[in-house]
Amino acid sequence: MNRIASSTPGRVRIRDLALRNPSRMERVESALDRIDGIHDIVPNAAAGSIVLHYDATAIEPRRAELMVDRGEPAPLAEPVHPAIASHLAPATART
């Protein structure tokens, strides 16, 4: 799953429905905060997204994208319980 909504050198927007869960958002934000080179983290739980501002000379843009796609930091890769996933899905996607 590609979680990258947009990316430019020094900035990545991660979008994932699981980030609408406040505790997961907090864990992801905490894990990202420990990565050298990330300057600013802007979470938006209502939208299920996080914007990262990072030093593009310290973290190569492609590496930043690969980290996110691989589920790094680890809380991004945690499975979502099916009952929670259906609750987080947009109303038009629910059956």
C-alpha positions as semicolon CSV with decimal commas, in nm:
position;residue;x (nm);y (nm);z (nm)
1;M;0,000;0,000;0,000
2;N;0,136;0,341;-0,091
3;R;0,077;0,576;0,199
4;I;0,242;0,875;0,036
5;A;-0,015;1,129;-0,076
6;S;0,246;1,382;-0,191
7;S;0,619;1,426;-0,173
8;T;0,871;1,697;-0,251
9;P;1,229;1,713;-0,126
10;G;1,203;1,804;0,241
11;R;0,830;1,730;0,275
12;V;0,617;1,414;0,269
13;R;0,243;1,379;0,333
14;I;0,145;1,036;0,466
15;R;-0,221;0,942;0,439
16;D;-0,360;0,625;0,595
17;L;-0,709;0,560;0,736
18;A;-0,549;0,395;1,039
19;L;-0,407;0,734;1,136
20;R;-0,759;0,842;1,228
21;N;-0,711;0,633;1,540
22;P;-0,571;0,880;1,798
23;S;-0,355;0,624;1,979
24;R;-0,197;0,502;1,654
25;M;-0,141;0,862;1,543
26;E;0,034;0,929;1,873
27;R;0,258;0,620;1,835
28;V;0,348;0,711;1,476
29;E;0,419;1,071;1,571
30;S;0,637;0,958;1,863
31;A;0,833;0,716;1,642
32;L;0,885;0,980;1,373
33;D;1,004;1,228;1,633
34;R;1,297;0,997;1,711
35;I;1,429;0,998;1,352
36;D;1,726;1,230;1,299
37;G;1,664;1,483;1,025
38;I;1,289;1,526;1,074
39;H;1,226;1,886;1,175
40;D;0,850;1,914;1,198
41;I;0,557;1,673;1,222
42;V;0,207;1,801;1,151
43;P;-0,056;1,539;1,241
44;N;-0,418;1,559;1,127
45;A;-0,614;1,270;1,279
46;A;-0,943;1,388;1,127
47;A;-0,793;1,349;0,778
48;G;-0,578;1,047;0,866
49;S;-0,261;1,222;0,756
50;I;0,075;1,344;0,879
51;V;0,300;1,595;0,704
52;L;0,673;1,554;0,768
53;H;0,920;1,832;0,710
54;Y;1,271;1,691;0,699
55;D;1,625;1,787;0,606
56;A;1,657;1,666;0,246
57;T;2,037;1,676;0,280
58;A;2,022;1,436;0,578
59;I;1,743;1,210;0,450
60;E;1,734;1,144;0,079
61;P;1,378;1,204;-0,051
62;R;1,355;0,855;-0,203
63;R;1,469;0,702;0,129
64;A;1,196;0,895;0,314
65;E;0,937;0,759;0,071
66;L;1,070;0,403;0,100
67;M;1,060;0,420;0,481
68;V;0,692;0,513;0,471
69;D;0,604;0,255;0,205
70;R;0,775;-0,019;0,408
71;G;0,577;0,070;0,717
72;E;0,847;0,262;0,898
73;P;0,809;0,373;1,162
74;A;0,669;0,043;1,292
75;P;0,330;0,179;1,411
76;L;0,241;0,244;1,045
77;A;0,272;-0,127;0,974
78;E;0,053;-0,244;1,262
79;P;-0,253;-0,430;1,137
80;V;-0,588;-0,267;1,186
81;H;-0,855;-0,486;1,345
82;P;-1,128;-0,549;1,080
83;A;-1,401;-0,398;1,301
84;I;-1,195;-0,083;1,344
85;A;-1,102;-0,070;0,976
86;S;-1,468;-0,076;0,871
87;H;-1,544;0,196;1,125
88;L;-1,263;0,414;0,983
89;A;-1,362;0,360;0,621
90;P;-1,551;0,639;0,446
91;A;-1,928;0,597;0,464
92;T;-1,952;0,538;0,087
93;A;-1,716;0,239;0,119
94;R;-1,913;0,069;0,396
95;T;-2,149;-0,214;0,314
